[in-house]
Amino acid sequence: MKFRVKRLLRKQQQHLLPRIHIQVRDGKFEIMGMGVWYSYWRDPYHLLLTISWTGFLILICVFYVTINAVFALAYLLGGDCIANARPGSFLDVFFFSVQTLASIGYGAMYPKTTYANIIVTIEAMIGLVGIAVMTGLAFARFSRPTARVMFSRVAVITPHDAKPTLMFRTANQRRNMILEAQMRVYLMRDEVTAEGQFMRRIYDLKLLRNQTPSFSLSWSVVHVIDEFSPLYGMTEESLIQTNSMLMISLSGIDETVTQVVHARHSYSAKEILWNNRFVDIFHETHDGHRYIDYNRFHDVLPLDEIR
């Protein structure tokens, strides 16, 4: 009984994640190895969806060559079983396997024994399933909804309506609309409880406007730092000391593909500039038309220079 329990625990531990290393760089927490494609071998479907297109095509080519080489060896084991193929020629049976797997069938070479017909039947079935799987994976990669959203390189804390306010910008880089766009902003920082226990705490930041019916141009996100804000009473130094970080999550419906898209961004404590203001990007021409200058989307000015 004890042996069975130990074996069960050992099997469960094999499915647990290994030790995860975390490092803090410029105030941002980074999980070492996150997003590395070779860490998903136990989940091949997720691997084939997340790997780059270059890696995806390389894996397809390696698999294609390997499967044809395996069947070529199977044909060689059958002796002279392929008509018009040179006896013992690996290249001839390899290219015959390519024709069979892709259902090409030029007719120059064909199976002439029962053994060869059995191998051809197995390879034809594998070819049909393989083509269906590869087509589905390619379609899934192409059809994944993505958002091209640009965030300002920095966030600022500046007076707004006579109140200290956290602000940052975001813009839709596509010439379409993100419908029912919703913005969520979280503050993450290190804290020590009254019992002396360290913890990484997450706070929701209340925004002046956290959703918009259509996000097509730019969006200035505003959080008022009042007595109810987690940022109330904090300084530039205290943000750095507590490894504070802002996490931004944007979601909405892309009107082109009518699917939900997501975008995320983060600001470390060093990327939050105090007593600065964003440069105005809305301008008006002499004939009364308005336009947006995205060339100054990331630019800020110290309040001392404005005065």
mmCIF file of C-alpha atoms in Angstrom:
data_model
loop_
_atom_site.group_PDB
_atom_site.id
_atom_site.type_symbol
_atom_site.label_atom_id
_atom_site.label_comp_id
_atom_site.label_asym_id
_atom_site.label_seq_id
_atom_site.Cartn_x
_atom_site.Cartn_y
_atom_site.Cartn_z
ATOM 1 C CA MET A 1 0.000 0.000 0.000
ATOM 2 C CA LYS A 2 2.790 2.429 0.919
ATOM 3 C CA PHE A 3 4.631 1.565 -2.292
ATOM 4 C CA ARG A 4 1.520 2.398 -4.356
ATOM 5 C CA VAL A 5 1.098 5.742 -2.591
ATOM 6 C CA LYS A 6 4.743 6.658 -3.190
ATOM 7 C CA ARG A 7 4.497 5.687 -6.864
ATOM 8 C CA LEU A 8 1.322 7.775 -7.253
ATOM 9 C CA LEU A 9 2.972 10.785 -5.615
ATOM 10 C CA ARG A 10 6.007 10.355 -7.866
ATOM 11 C CA LYS A 11 3.780 10.375 -10.961
ATOM 12 C CA GLN A 12 1.958 13.490 -9.751
ATOM 13 C CA GLN A 13 5.234 15.290 -9.134
ATOM 14 C CA GLN A 14 6.332 14.588 -12.693
ATOM 15 C CA HIS A 15 3.415 16.682 -13.950
ATOM 16 C CA LEU A 16 4.210 19.623 -11.671
ATOM 17 C CA LEU A 17 6.046 22.624 -13.044
ATOM 18 C CA PRO A 18 9.780 22.717 -12.334
ATOM 19 C CA ARG A 19 11.318 25.429 -10.211
ATOM 20 C CA ILE A 20 10.422 28.822 -11.703
ATOM 21 C CA HIS A 21 13.021 31.597 -11.504
ATOM 22 C CA ILE A 22 11.876 35.210 -11.222
ATOM 23 C CA GLN A 23 14.052 38.268 -11.564
ATOM 24 C CA VAL A 24 13.362 41.979 -11.164
ATOM 25 C CA ARG A 25 14.722 44.139 -13.962
ATOM 26 C CA ASP A 26 14.063 47.904 -13.898
ATOM 27 C CA GLY A 27 11.154 47.313 -11.551
ATOM 28 C CA LYS A 28 9.524 44.686 -13.786
ATOM 29 C CA PHE A 29 9.103 41.092 -12.723
ATOM 30 C CA GLU A 30 10.283 38.677 -15.402
ATOM 31 C CA ILE A 31 9.616 34.938 -15.341
ATOM 32 C CA MET A 32 12.659 33.218 -16.763
ATOM 33 C CA GLY A 33 11.826 30.971 -19.719
ATOM 34 C CA MET A 34 8.285 32.237 -20.251
ATOM 35 C CA GLY A 35 7.361 32.134 -23.931
ATOM 36 C CA VAL A 36 10.322 29.948 -24.887
ATOM 37 C CA TRP A 37 9.016 27.617 -27.576
ATOM 38 C CA TYR A 38 11.000 24.548 -26.551
ATOM 39 C CA SER A 39 9.293 24.519 -23.132
ATOM 40 C CA TYR A 40 6.032 23.270 -24.682
ATOM 41 C CA TRP A 41 7.082 19.824 -25.910
ATOM 42 C CA ARG A 42 4.583 18.243 -23.549
ATOM 43 C CA ASP A 43 1.851 20.327 -25.198
ATOM 44 C CA PRO A 44 2.581 20.006 -28.942
ATOM 45 C CA TYR A 45 -0.631 21.712 -30.070
ATOM 46 C CA HIS A 46 0.185 24.815 -28.029
ATOM 47 C CA LEU A 47 3.759 24.656 -29.282
ATOM 48 C CA LEU A 48 2.688 24.632 -32.939
ATOM 49 C CA LEU A 49 0.376 27.596 -32.325
ATOM 50 C CA THR A 50 2.868 29.749 -30.426
ATOM 51 C CA ILE A 51 6.097 28.984 -32.254
ATOM 52 C CA SER A 52 7.252 31.484 -34.875
ATOM 53 C CA TRP A 53 6.360 30.916 -38.526
ATOM 54 C CA THR A 54 9.982 30.087 -39.251
ATOM 55 C CA GLY A 55 10.056 27.419 -36.559
ATOM 56 C CA PHE A 56 6.640 26.127 -37.660
ATOM 57 C CA LEU A 57 7.782 25.658 -41.262
ATOM 58 C CA ILE A 58 11.032 24.038 -40.135
ATOM 59 C CA LEU A 59 9.138 21.526 -37.984
ATOM 60 C CA ILE A 60 6.784 20.740 -40.873
ATOM 61 C CA CYS A 61 9.721 20.153 -43.230
ATOM 62 C CA VAL A 62 11.538 17.957 -40.695
ATOM 63 C CA PHE A 63 8.402 15.911 -40.065
ATOM 64 C CA TYR A 64 7.702 15.571 -43.800
ATOM 65 C CA VAL A 65 11.210 14.382 -44.630
ATOM 66 C CA THR A 66 11.292 12.044 -41.635
ATOM 67 C CA ILE A 67 7.980 10.337 -42.359
ATOM 68 C CA ASN A 68 8.941 9.796 -46.002
ATOM 69 C CA ALA A 69 12.331 8.426 -44.975
ATOM 70 C CA VAL A 70 10.642 5.963 -42.593
ATOM 71 C CA PHE A 71 8.330 4.690 -45.300
ATOM 72 C CA ALA A 72 11.229 4.545 -47.772
ATOM 73 C CA LEU A 73 13.021 2.191 -45.369
ATOM 74 C CA ALA A 74 9.829 0.145 -45.079
ATOM 75 C CA TYR A 75 9.715 -0.238 -48.871
ATOM 76 C CA LEU A 76 13.394 -1.260 -48.945
ATOM 77 C CA LEU A 77 12.655 -4.011 -46.409
ATOM 78 C CA GLY A 78 10.204 -5.486 -48.905
ATOM 79 C CA GLY A 79 12.900 -6.017 -51.504
ATOM 80 C CA ASP A 80 12.006 -5.436 -55.133
ATOM 81 C CA CYS A 81 8.385 -4.464 -54.391
ATOM 82 C CA ILE A 82 8.093 -1.197 -56.377
ATOM 83 C CA ALA A 83 7.845 -1.443 -60.151
ATOM 84 C CA ASN A 84 10.268 0.678 -62.213
ATOM 85 C CA ALA A 85 12.306 1.491 -59.086
ATOM 86 C CA ARG A 86 15.974 0.627 -59.090
ATOM 87 C CA PRO A 87 16.604 -2.294 -56.701
ATOM 88 C CA GLY A 88 18.056 -1.040 -53.423
ATOM 89 C CA SER A 89 17.775 2.628 -54.435
ATOM 90 C CA PHE A 90 16.784 4.715 -51.405
ATOM 91 C CA LEU A 91 16.090 7.801 -53.550
ATOM 92 C CA ASP A 92 13.625 5.961 -55.773
ATOM 93 C CA VAL A 93 11.561 4.577 -52.896
ATOM 94 C CA PHE A 94 11.836 7.913 -51.062
ATOM 95 C CA PHE A 95 10.320 9.817 -53.977
ATOM 96 C CA PHE A 96 7.728 7.076 -54.415
ATOM 97 C CA SER A 97 6.800 7.674 -50.767
ATOM 98 C CA VAL A 98 6.502 11.408 -51.466
ATOM 99 C CA GLN A 99 4.112 10.708 -54.355
ATOM 100 C CA THR A 100 2.055 8.326 -52.224
ATOM 101 C CA LEU A 101 1.882 10.569 -49.148
ATOM 102 C CA ALA A 102 0.706 13.536 -51.217
ATOM 103 C CA SER A 103 -1.678 11.406 -53.334
ATOM 104 C CA ILE A 104 0.140 12.457 -56.524
ATOM 105 C CA GLY A 105 0.595 9.085 -58.188
ATOM 106 C CA TYR A 106 2.434 9.842 -61.419
ATOM 107 C CA GLY A 107 2.188 6.193 -62.469
ATOM 108 C CA ALA A 108 5.853 5.726 -63.336
ATOM 109 C CA MET A 109 6.337 3.710 -60.133
ATOM 110 C CA TYR A 110 3.679 1.572 -58.515
ATOM 111 C CA PRO A 111 3.489 -1.253 -55.926
ATOM 112 C CA LYS A 112 3.686 -4.755 -57.372
ATOM 113 C CA THR A 113 3.535 -6.937 -54.262
ATOM 114 C CA THR A 114 1.029 -7.423 -51.460
ATOM 115 C CA TYR A 115 3.570 -6.142 -48.950
ATOM 116 C CA ALA A 116 4.023 -2.899 -50.904
ATOM 117 C CA ASN A 117 0.260 -2.407 -51.229
ATOM 118 C CA ILE A 118 -0.158 -2.761 -47.472
ATOM 119 C CA ILE A 119 2.532 -0.125 -46.829
ATOM 120 C CA VAL A 120 0.939 2.155 -49.458
ATOM 121 C CA THR A 121 -2.453 1.786 -47.748
ATOM 122 C CA ILE A 122 -0.990 2.727 -44.363
ATOM 123 C CA GLU A 123 0.927 5.668 -45.843
ATOM 124 C CA ALA A 124 -2.131 6.938 -47.728
ATOM 125 C CA MET A 125 -4.169 6.982 -44.501
ATOM 126 C CA ILE A 126 -1.390 8.795 -42.630
ATOM 127 C CA GLY A 127 -1.104 11.268 -45.510
ATOM 128 C CA LEU A 128 -4.823 12.121 -45.396
ATOM 129 C CA VAL A 129 -4.749 12.656 -41.628
ATOM 130 C CA GLY A 130 -1.464 14.609 -41.785
ATOM 131 C CA ILE A 131 -2.715 16.982 -44.486
ATOM 132 C CA ALA A 132 -5.913 17.628 -42.498
ATOM 133 C CA VAL A 133 -3.953 18.326 -39.308
ATOM 134 C CA MET A 134 -1.422 20.612 -41.000
ATOM 135 C CA THR A 135 -4.202 22.513 -42.790
ATOM 136 C CA GLY A 136 -6.060 22.972 -39.518
ATOM 137 C CA LEU A 137 -2.938 24.196 -37.714
ATOM 138 C CA ALA A 138 -2.100 26.664 -40.494
ATOM 139 C CA PHE A 139 -5.678 27.971 -40.496
ATOM 140 C CA ALA A 140 -5.664 28.287 -36.696
ATOM 141 C CA ARG A 141 -2.452 30.327 -36.849
ATOM 142 C CA PHE A 142 -3.791 32.613 -39.575
ATOM 143 C CA SER A 143 -7.180 33.081 -37.935
ATOM 144 C CA ARG A 144 -5.903 34.012 -34.478
ATOM 145 C CA PRO A 145 -7.232 37.515 -33.709
ATOM 146 C CA THR A 146 -4.529 40.017 -32.840
ATOM 147 C CA ALA A 147 -4.666 43.640 -31.777
ATOM 148 C CA ARG A 148 -2.219 46.250 -33.018
ATOM 149 C CA VAL A 149 -2.403 48.655 -30.117
ATOM 150 C CA MET A 150 0.339 51.126 -29.267
ATOM 151 C CA PHE A 151 0.961 52.269 -25.697
ATOM 152 C CA SER A 152 2.974 55.321 -24.725
ATOM 153 C CA ARG A 153 6.493 54.471 -23.646
ATOM 154 C CA VAL A 154 5.949 56.146 -20.278
ATOM 155 C CA ALA A 155 3.129 57.038 -17.942
ATOM 156 C CA VAL A 156 2.965 60.383 -16.138
ATOM 157 C CA ILE A 157 1.658 61.698 -12.850
ATOM 158 C CA THR A 158 0.483 65.248 -13.398
ATOM 159 C CA PRO A 159 -2.167 67.650 -12.062
ATOM 160 C CA HIS A 160 -5.497 67.281 -13.837
ATOM 161 C CA ASP A 161 -8.499 69.316 -12.749
ATOM 162 C CA ALA A 162 -6.416 70.380 -9.733
ATOM 163 C CA LYS A 163 -5.882 66.762 -8.640
ATOM 164 C CA PRO A 164 -2.808 64.520 -8.989
ATOM 165 C CA THR A 165 -3.558 62.107 -11.800
ATOM 166 C CA LEU A 166 -1.922 59.078 -13.375
ATOM 167 C CA MET A 167 -2.128 59.154 -17.175
ATOM 168 C CA PHE A 168 -0.897 57.171 -20.160
ATOM 169 C CA ARG A 169 -1.839 56.961 -23.824
ATOM 170 C CA THR A 170 -2.902 54.189 -26.129
ATOM 171 C CA ALA A 171 -3.735 54.186 -29.828
ATOM 172 C CA ASN A 172 -5.247 51.791 -32.355
ATOM 173 C CA GLN A 173 -2.675 51.237 -35.113
ATOM 174 C CA ARG A 174 -5.173 49.662 -37.496
ATOM 175 C CA ARG A 175 -7.526 51.692 -39.673
ATOM 176 C CA ASN A 176 -10.592 50.115 -38.093
ATOM 177 C CA MET A 177 -12.465 50.176 -34.792
ATOM 178 C CA ILE A 178 -12.269 48.072 -31.660
ATOM 179 C CA LEU A 179 -15.851 47.945 -30.446
ATOM 180 C CA GLU A 180 -16.838 47.893 -26.770
ATOM 181 C CA ALA A 181 -13.208 48.383 -25.744
ATOM 182 C CA GLN A 182 -12.523 47.900 -22.040
ATOM 183 C CA MET A 183 -9.449 49.023 -20.143
ATOM 184 C CA ARG A 184 -8.271 47.535 -16.855
ATOM 185 C CA VAL A 185 -5.288 48.887 -14.908
ATOM 186 C CA TYR A 186 -3.677 47.095 -11.962
ATOM 187 C CA LEU A 187 -1.034 48.207 -9.500
ATOM 188 C CA MET A 188 1.355 45.500 -8.310
ATOM 189 C CA ARG A 189 3.771 46.138 -5.453
ATOM 190 C CA ASP A 190 5.650 44.384 -2.667
ATOM 191 C CA GLU A 191 4.136 44.591 0.784
ATOM 192 C CA VAL A 192 4.761 43.113 4.211
ATOM 193 C CA THR A 193 1.733 42.205 6.312
ATOM 194 C CA ALA A 194 1.359 42.981 10.014
ATOM 195 C CA GLU A 195 2.526 39.424 10.686
ATOM 196 C CA GLY A 196 5.756 40.056 8.775
ATOM 197 C CA GLN A 197 4.781 37.959 5.743
ATOM 198 C CA PHE A 198 6.013 39.162 2.343
ATOM 199 C CA MET A 199 3.489 39.220 -0.493
ATOM 200 C CA ARG A 200 3.031 40.665 -3.954
ATOM 201 C CA ARG A 201 -0.292 42.502 -3.781
ATOM 202 C CA ILE A 202 -2.462 43.573 -6.707
ATOM 203 C CA TYR A 203 -4.816 46.555 -6.648
ATOM 204 C CA ASP A 204 -7.451 47.626 -9.154
ATOM 205 C CA LEU A 205 -7.111 51.251 -10.231
ATOM 206 C CA LYS A 206 -10.375 53.085 -10.811
ATOM 207 C CA LEU A 207 -10.332 54.905 -14.136
ATOM 208 C CA LEU A 208 -12.147 58.066 -15.092
ATOM 209 C CA ARG A 209 -13.414 56.102 -18.109
ATOM 210 C CA ASN A 210 -12.695 52.395 -18.395
ATOM 211 C CA GLN A 211 -14.638 51.618 -21.575
ATOM 212 C CA THR A 212 -15.541 53.177 -24.885
ATOM 213 C CA PRO A 213 -18.074 52.094 -27.522
ATOM 214 C CA SER A 214 -15.516 52.459 -30.332
ATOM 215 C CA PHE A 215 -11.743 52.719 -30.052
ATOM 216 C CA SER A 216 -10.427 53.973 -33.391
ATOM 217 C CA LEU A 217 -7.804 56.694 -32.792
ATOM 218 C CA SER A 218 -6.272 57.392 -29.386
ATOM 219 C CA TRP A 219 -7.305 57.009 -25.766
ATOM 220 C CA SER A 220 -5.878 58.915 -22.807
ATOM 221 C CA VAL A 221 -6.359 56.729 -19.739
ATOM 222 C CA VAL A 222 -6.833 58.693 -16.514
ATOM 223 C CA HIS A 223 -6.720 57.576 -12.885
ATOM 224 C CA VAL A 224 -7.300 60.217 -10.217
ATOM 225 C CA ILE A 225 -5.038 59.791 -7.193
ATOM 226 C CA ASP A 226 -7.410 60.585 -4.322
ATOM 227 C CA GLU A 227 -7.636 59.212 -0.793
ATOM 228 C CA PHE A 228 -9.230 56.024 -2.149
ATOM 229 C CA SER A 229 -6.422 55.332 -4.626
ATOM 230 C CA PRO A 230 -3.700 52.769 -3.842
ATOM 231 C CA LEU A 231 -1.228 55.388 -5.112
ATOM 232 C CA TYR A 232 -2.332 57.940 -2.537
ATOM 233 C CA GLY A 233 0.605 59.147 -0.452
ATOM 234 C CA MET A 234 3.213 57.324 -2.522
ATOM 235 C CA THR A 235 6.266 59.038 -3.944
ATOM 236 C CA GLU A 236 8.653 58.306 -6.774
ATOM 237 C CA GLU A 237 11.104 56.739 -4.319
ATOM 238 C CA SER A 238 8.474 54.568 -2.609
ATOM 239 C CA LEU A 239 7.311 53.200 -5.965
ATOM 240 C CA ILE A 240 10.851 52.075 -6.733
ATOM 241 C CA GLN A 241 11.463 50.661 -3.244
ATOM 242 C CA THR A 242 8.298 48.528 -3.383
ATOM 243 C CA ASN A 243 9.007 47.322 -6.967
ATOM 244 C CA SER A 244 5.700 48.798 -8.055
ATOM 245 C CA MET A 245 4.466 48.075 -11.548
ATOM 246 C CA LEU A 246 1.390 48.965 -13.573
ATOM 247 C CA MET A 247 -0.267 46.198 -15.584
ATOM 248 C CA ILE A 248 -2.643 47.273 -18.364
ATOM 249 C CA SER A 249 -5.143 45.004 -20.068
ATOM 250 C CA LEU A 250 -7.199 46.114 -23.078
ATOM 251 C CA SER A 251 -9.895 43.990 -24.707
ATOM 252 C CA GLY A 252 -12.582 44.576 -27.289
ATOM 253 C CA ILE A 253 -14.208 43.280 -30.468
ATOM 254 C CA ASP A 254 -12.371 43.839 -33.732
ATOM 255 C CA GLU A 255 -15.020 45.045 -36.168
ATOM 256 C CA THR A 256 -13.197 43.488 -39.154
ATOM 257 C CA VAL A 257 -13.087 39.886 -37.917
ATOM 258 C CA THR A 258 -15.794 40.292 -35.217
ATOM 259 C CA GLN A 259 -13.640 38.490 -32.688
ATOM 260 C CA VAL A 260 -12.376 39.488 -29.269
ATOM 261 C CA VAL A 261 -8.846 40.900 -29.305
ATOM 262 C CA HIS A 262 -6.524 41.559 -26.377
ATOM 263 C CA ALA A 263 -3.543 43.777 -25.749
ATOM 264 C CA ARG A 264 -1.449 44.217 -22.634
ATOM 265 C CA HIS A 265 1.355 46.445 -21.465
ATOM 266 C CA SER A 266 3.247 47.237 -18.297
ATOM 267 C CA TYR A 267 5.037 50.201 -16.765
ATOM 268 C CA SER A 268 7.753 49.867 -14.172
ATOM 269 C CA ALA A 269 8.225 52.458 -11.446
ATOM 270 C CA LYS A 270 11.041 54.044 -13.480
ATOM 271 C CA GLU A 271 8.695 54.431 -16.454
ATOM 272 C CA ILE A 272 6.238 56.519 -14.423
ATOM 273 C CA LEU A 273 7.364 60.135 -14.714
ATOM 274 C CA TRP A 274 6.341 62.574 -12.008
ATOM 275 C CA ASN A 275 5.423 66.204 -12.698
ATOM 276 C CA ASN A 276 5.380 65.678 -16.458
ATOM 277 C CA ARG A 277 2.663 66.140 -19.025
ATOM 278 C CA PHE A 278 2.070 64.578 -22.419
ATOM 279 C CA VAL A 279 2.550 66.787 -25.444
ATOM 280 C CA ASP A 280 -0.727 67.585 -27.170
ATOM 281 C CA ILE A 281 -1.129 65.540 -30.359
ATOM 282 C CA PHE A 282 -4.431 67.113 -31.493
ATOM 283 C CA HIS A 283 -3.960 70.030 -33.859
ATOM 284 C CA GLU A 284 -6.146 72.234 -36.021
ATOM 285 C CA THR A 285 -5.421 73.487 -39.525
ATOM 286 C CA HIS A 286 -6.085 76.998 -40.810
ATOM 287 C CA ASP A 287 -9.293 75.864 -42.524
ATOM 288 C CA GLY A 288 -10.711 74.397 -39.293
ATOM 289 C CA HIS A 289 -9.885 70.711 -39.824
ATOM 290 C CA ARG A 290 -8.408 68.673 -36.991
ATOM 291 C CA TYR A 291 -5.691 66.055 -37.216
ATOM 292 C CA ILE A 292 -3.604 63.869 -34.895
ATOM 293 C CA ASP A 293 0.196 63.970 -34.971
ATOM 294 C CA TYR A 294 1.345 60.503 -33.859
ATOM 295 C CA ASN A 295 4.985 61.557 -34.239
ATOM 296 C CA ARG A 296 4.753 63.102 -30.760
ATOM 297 C CA PHE A 297 2.670 60.333 -29.248
ATOM 298 C CA HIS A 298 5.360 59.406 -26.690
ATOM 299 C CA ASP A 299 6.670 62.924 -25.983
ATOM 300 C CA VAL A 300 6.323 64.495 -22.536
ATOM 301 C CA LEU A 301 7.278 67.855 -21.085
ATOM 302 C CA PRO A 302 8.245 68.701 -17.484
ATOM 303 C CA LEU A 303 5.790 71.019 -15.806
ATOM 304 C CA ASP A 304 8.601 73.496 -15.080
ATOM 305 C CA GLU A 305 9.181 74.026 -18.817
ATOM 306 C CA ILE A 306 5.474 74.520 -19.476
ATOM 307 C CA ARG A 307 5.307 77.310 -16.930
#
